[in-house]
Amino acid sequence: MYCIGLDIGGTKCAVTLGKIEGESISIVKKEQFATAGNTYMQVLERFCDVIDKVAEGVAFESIGISCGGPLDSKTGVILCPPNLPDWKNVAVCEYFRNKYNVPVKLQNDANACALAEWKFG
């Protein structure tokens, strides 16, 4: 099973294609691009370009997104992070759900990091 991981940051963003086998996950491909100087819509469109590139020929089953807060994980909305001034009330999960028709979850980057450390070391 394959999944996509997205990290949204104030200076750079990353897209990771992961392969889940049993209780382990391995990184198959990873690519980064600059965030600074782009609107949130330009960044979302760039994410799609990079997702399509790293997942070419692969059917992924979900997308997980990490981003600095504040955000609302339950609704999948990035509220207004200080390092992303253009990102006010961006329904990021809905955007990617509509584009790829897979489950999408959003989590604060610090929480996502702690969970990954606990789960995978």
PDB file of C-alpha atoms in Angstrom:
ATOM      1  CA  MET A   1       0.000   0.000   0.000  1.00  0.00           C
ATOM      2  CA  TYR A   2       1.264   3.488  -0.873  1.00  0.00           C
ATOM      3  CA  CYS A   3       0.565   6.853   0.753  1.00  0.00           C
ATOM      4  CA  ILE A   4       1.549  10.470   0.195  1.00  0.00           C
ATOM      5  CA  GLY A   5       2.965  12.724   2.886  1.00  0.00           C
ATOM      6  CA  LEU A   6       2.915  16.501   2.478  1.00  0.00           C
ATOM      7  CA  ASP A   7       4.802  18.951   4.665  1.00  0.00           C
ATOM      8  CA  ILE A   8       3.833  22.608   4.350  1.00  0.00           C
ATOM      9  CA  GLY A   9       6.415  25.080   5.629  1.00  0.00           C
ATOM     10  CA  GLY A  10       7.046  28.791   5.382  1.00  0.00           C
ATOM     11  CA  THR A  11      10.216  28.402   3.301  1.00  0.00           C
ATOM     12  CA  LYS A  12       9.866  24.950   1.748  1.00  0.00           C
ATOM     13  CA  CYS A  13       7.385  22.171   1.161  1.00  0.00           C
ATOM     14  CA  ALA A  14       8.000  18.459   0.737  1.00  0.00           C
ATOM     15  CA  VAL A  15       6.164  15.582  -0.909  1.00  0.00           C
ATOM     16  CA  THR A  16       6.970  12.017   0.112  1.00  0.00           C
ATOM     17  CA  LEU A  17       5.750   8.770  -1.396  1.00  0.00           C
ATOM     18  CA  GLY A  18       5.715   6.091   1.259  1.00  0.00           C
ATOM     19  CA  LYS A  19       5.196   2.345   1.022  1.00  0.00           C
ATOM     20  CA  ILE A  20       3.502   0.627   3.936  1.00  0.00           C
ATOM     21  CA  GLU A  21       4.285  -3.038   4.487  1.00  0.00           C
ATOM     22  CA  GLY A  22       2.868  -4.550   7.636  1.00  0.00           C
ATOM     23  CA  GLU A  23       3.976  -2.379  10.552  1.00  0.00           C
ATOM     24  CA  SER A  24       6.730  -0.572   8.658  1.00  0.00           C
ATOM     25  CA  ILE A  25       6.845   2.285   6.186  1.00  0.00           C
ATOM     26  CA  SER A  26       9.624   3.098   3.764  1.00  0.00           C
ATOM     27  CA  ILE A  27      10.243   6.257   1.781  1.00  0.00           C
ATOM     28  CA  VAL A  28      10.135   5.514  -1.923  1.00  0.00           C
ATOM     29  CA  LYS A  29      10.571   9.065  -3.260  1.00  0.00           C
ATOM     30  CA  LYS A  30      10.828  12.553  -1.812  1.00  0.00           C
ATOM     31  CA  GLU A  31      10.910  15.964  -3.442  1.00  0.00           C
ATOM     32  CA  GLN A  32      11.009  19.527  -2.077  1.00  0.00           C
ATOM     33  CA  PHE A  33      10.148  22.940  -3.459  1.00  0.00           C
ATOM     34  CA  ALA A  34      10.132  26.543  -2.251  1.00  0.00           C
ATOM     35  CA  THR A  35       7.070  28.059  -0.592  1.00  0.00           C
ATOM     36  CA  ALA A  36       8.256  31.656  -0.186  1.00  0.00           C
ATOM     37  CA  GLY A  37       6.957  34.153  -2.736  1.00  0.00           C
ATOM     38  CA  ASN A  38       3.991  32.004  -3.783  1.00  0.00           C
ATOM     39  CA  THR A  39       0.296  32.302  -2.961  1.00  0.00           C
ATOM     40  CA  TYR A  40      -1.366  29.397  -1.203  1.00  0.00           C
ATOM     41  CA  MET A  41      -3.092  28.427  -4.466  1.00  0.00           C
ATOM     42  CA  GLN A  42       0.223  28.365  -6.340  1.00  0.00           C
ATOM     43  CA  VAL A  43       1.654  26.124  -3.613  1.00  0.00           C
ATOM     44  CA  LEU A  44      -1.351  23.762  -3.742  1.00  0.00           C
ATOM     45  CA  GLU A  45      -1.048  23.524  -7.525  1.00  0.00           C
ATOM     46  CA  ARG A  46       2.691  22.852  -7.217  1.00  0.00           C
ATOM     47  CA  PHE A  47       1.934  20.111  -4.690  1.00  0.00           C
ATOM     48  CA  CYS A  48      -0.299  18.449  -7.290  1.00  0.00           C
ATOM     49  CA  ASP A  49       2.441  18.630  -9.930  1.00  0.00           C
ATOM     50  CA  VAL A  50       4.942  17.046  -7.553  1.00  0.00           C
ATOM     51  CA  ILE A  51       2.479  14.410  -6.284  1.00  0.00           C
ATOM     52  CA  ASP A  52       1.759  13.390  -9.879  1.00  0.00           C
ATOM     53  CA  LYS A  53       5.504  13.139 -10.532  1.00  0.00           C
ATOM     54  CA  VAL A  54       6.544  11.135  -7.441  1.00  0.00           C
ATOM     55  CA  ALA A  55       3.495   8.842  -7.623  1.00  0.00           C
ATOM     56  CA  GLU A  56       3.609   8.232 -11.371  1.00  0.00           C
ATOM     57  CA  GLY A  57       2.359   4.701 -12.014  1.00  0.00           C
ATOM     58  CA  VAL A  58       1.488   4.147  -8.351  1.00  0.00           C
ATOM     59  CA  ALA A  59      -2.002   4.033  -6.857  1.00  0.00           C
ATOM     60  CA  PHE A  60      -1.720   5.720  -3.458  1.00  0.00           C
ATOM     61  CA  GLU A  61      -4.507   5.288  -0.921  1.00  0.00           C
ATOM     62  CA  SER A  62      -4.258   8.340   1.328  1.00  0.00           C
ATOM     63  CA  ILE A  63      -2.625  11.712   1.928  1.00  0.00           C
ATOM     64  CA  GLY A  64      -1.324  12.994   5.251  1.00  0.00           C
ATOM     65  CA  ILE A  65      -0.456  16.671   5.654  1.00  0.00           C
ATOM     66  CA  SER A  66       1.676  18.328   8.316  1.00  0.00           C
ATOM     67  CA  CYS A  67       1.736  22.083   8.812  1.00  0.00           C
ATOM     68  CA  GLY A  68       2.499  24.540  11.576  1.00  0.00           C
ATOM     69  CA  GLY A  69      -0.543  25.893  13.375  1.00  0.00           C
ATOM     70  CA  PRO A  70      -2.928  27.219  14.052  1.00  0.00           C
ATOM     71  CA  LEU A  71      -5.053  24.759  12.146  1.00  0.00           C
ATOM     72  CA  ASP A  72      -8.157  22.645  12.631  1.00  0.00           C
ATOM     73  CA  SER A  73      -7.371  18.958  12.188  1.00  0.00           C
ATOM     74  CA  LYS A  74     -11.018  17.920  12.443  1.00  0.00           C
ATOM     75  CA  THR A  75     -12.150  20.094   9.531  1.00  0.00           C
ATOM     76  CA  GLY A  76      -8.849  19.970   7.624  1.00  0.00           C
ATOM     77  CA  VAL A  77      -8.468  23.749   7.527  1.00  0.00           C
ATOM     78  CA  ILE A  78      -5.247  25.737   7.894  1.00  0.00           C
ATOM     79  CA  LEU A  79      -6.335  28.812   9.875  1.00  0.00           C
ATOM     80  CA  CYS A  80      -3.571  31.447   9.781  1.00  0.00           C
ATOM     81  CA  PRO A  81       0.001  30.307  10.530  1.00  0.00           C
ATOM     82  CA  PRO A  82       2.379  33.232  11.116  1.00  0.00           C
ATOM     83  CA  ASN A  83       4.954  31.725   8.746  1.00  0.00           C
ATOM     84  CA  LEU A  84       2.333  31.428   5.950  1.00  0.00           C
ATOM     85  CA  PRO A  85       0.634  34.853   5.855  1.00  0.00           C
ATOM     86  CA  ASP A  86      -1.439  34.110   2.726  1.00  0.00           C
ATOM     87  CA  TRP A  87      -2.902  30.896   4.232  1.00  0.00           C
ATOM     88  CA  LYS A  88      -6.076  32.060   5.993  1.00  0.00           C
ATOM     89  CA  ASN A  89      -8.878  29.489   6.327  1.00  0.00           C
ATOM     90  CA  VAL A  90      -7.497  27.240   3.579  1.00  0.00           C
ATOM     91  CA  ALA A  91      -9.529  24.009   3.299  1.00  0.00           C
ATOM     92  CA  VAL A  92      -6.471  21.997   2.338  1.00  0.00           C
ATOM     93  CA  CYS A  93      -7.949  18.530   2.987  1.00  0.00           C
ATOM     94  CA  GLU A  94     -11.000  19.250   0.859  1.00  0.00           C
ATOM     95  CA  TYR A  95      -8.762  20.503  -1.952  1.00  0.00           C
ATOM     96  CA  PHE A  96      -6.714  17.278  -2.114  1.00  0.00           C
ATOM     97  CA  ARG A  97      -9.735  15.016  -1.500  1.00  0.00           C
ATOM     98  CA  ASN A  98     -11.473  16.583  -4.499  1.00  0.00           C
ATOM     99  CA  LYS A  99      -8.332  16.277  -6.641  1.00  0.00           C
ATOM    100  CA  TYR A 100      -7.338  12.690  -5.777  1.00  0.00           C
ATOM    101  CA  ASN A 101     -10.472  11.082  -4.292  1.00  0.00           C
ATOM    102  CA  VAL A 102      -8.592   9.561  -1.336  1.00  0.00           C
ATOM    103  CA  PRO A 103      -8.823  10.159   2.420  1.00  0.00           C
ATOM    104  CA  VAL A 104      -6.812  13.229   3.519  1.00  0.00           C
ATOM    105  CA  LYS A 105      -5.830  14.187   7.068  1.00  0.00           C
ATOM    106  CA  LEU A 106      -4.181  17.332   8.448  1.00  0.00           C
ATOM    107  CA  GLN A 107      -2.078  17.477  11.605  1.00  0.00           C
ATOM    108  CA  ASN A 108       0.062  20.073  13.355  1.00  0.00           C
ATOM    109  CA  ASP A 109       3.666  19.413  12.330  1.00  0.00           C
ATOM    110  CA  ALA A 110       4.907  19.053  15.928  1.00  0.00           C
ATOM    111  CA  ASN A 111       2.197  16.492  16.709  1.00  0.00           C
ATOM    112  CA  ALA A 112       2.892  14.614  13.463  1.00  0.00           C
ATOM    113  CA  CYS A 113       6.594  14.526  14.300  1.00  0.00           C
ATOM    114  CA  ALA A 114       5.955  13.187  17.808  1.00  0.00           C
ATOM    115  CA  LEU A 115       3.635  10.492  16.462  1.00  0.00           C
ATOM    116  CA  ALA A 116       6.169   9.418  13.805  1.00  0.00           C
ATOM    117  CA  GLU A 117       8.950   9.278  16.407  1.00  0.00           C
ATOM    118  CA  TRP A 118       6.782   7.157  18.722  1.00  0.00           C
ATOM    119  CA  LYS A 119       5.621   4.830  15.945  1.00  0.00           C
ATOM    120  CA  PHE A 120       8.816   4.452  13.906  1.00  0.00           C
ATOM    121  CA  GLY A 121      11.645   5.692  16.140  1.00  0.00           C
TER     122      GLY A 121
END
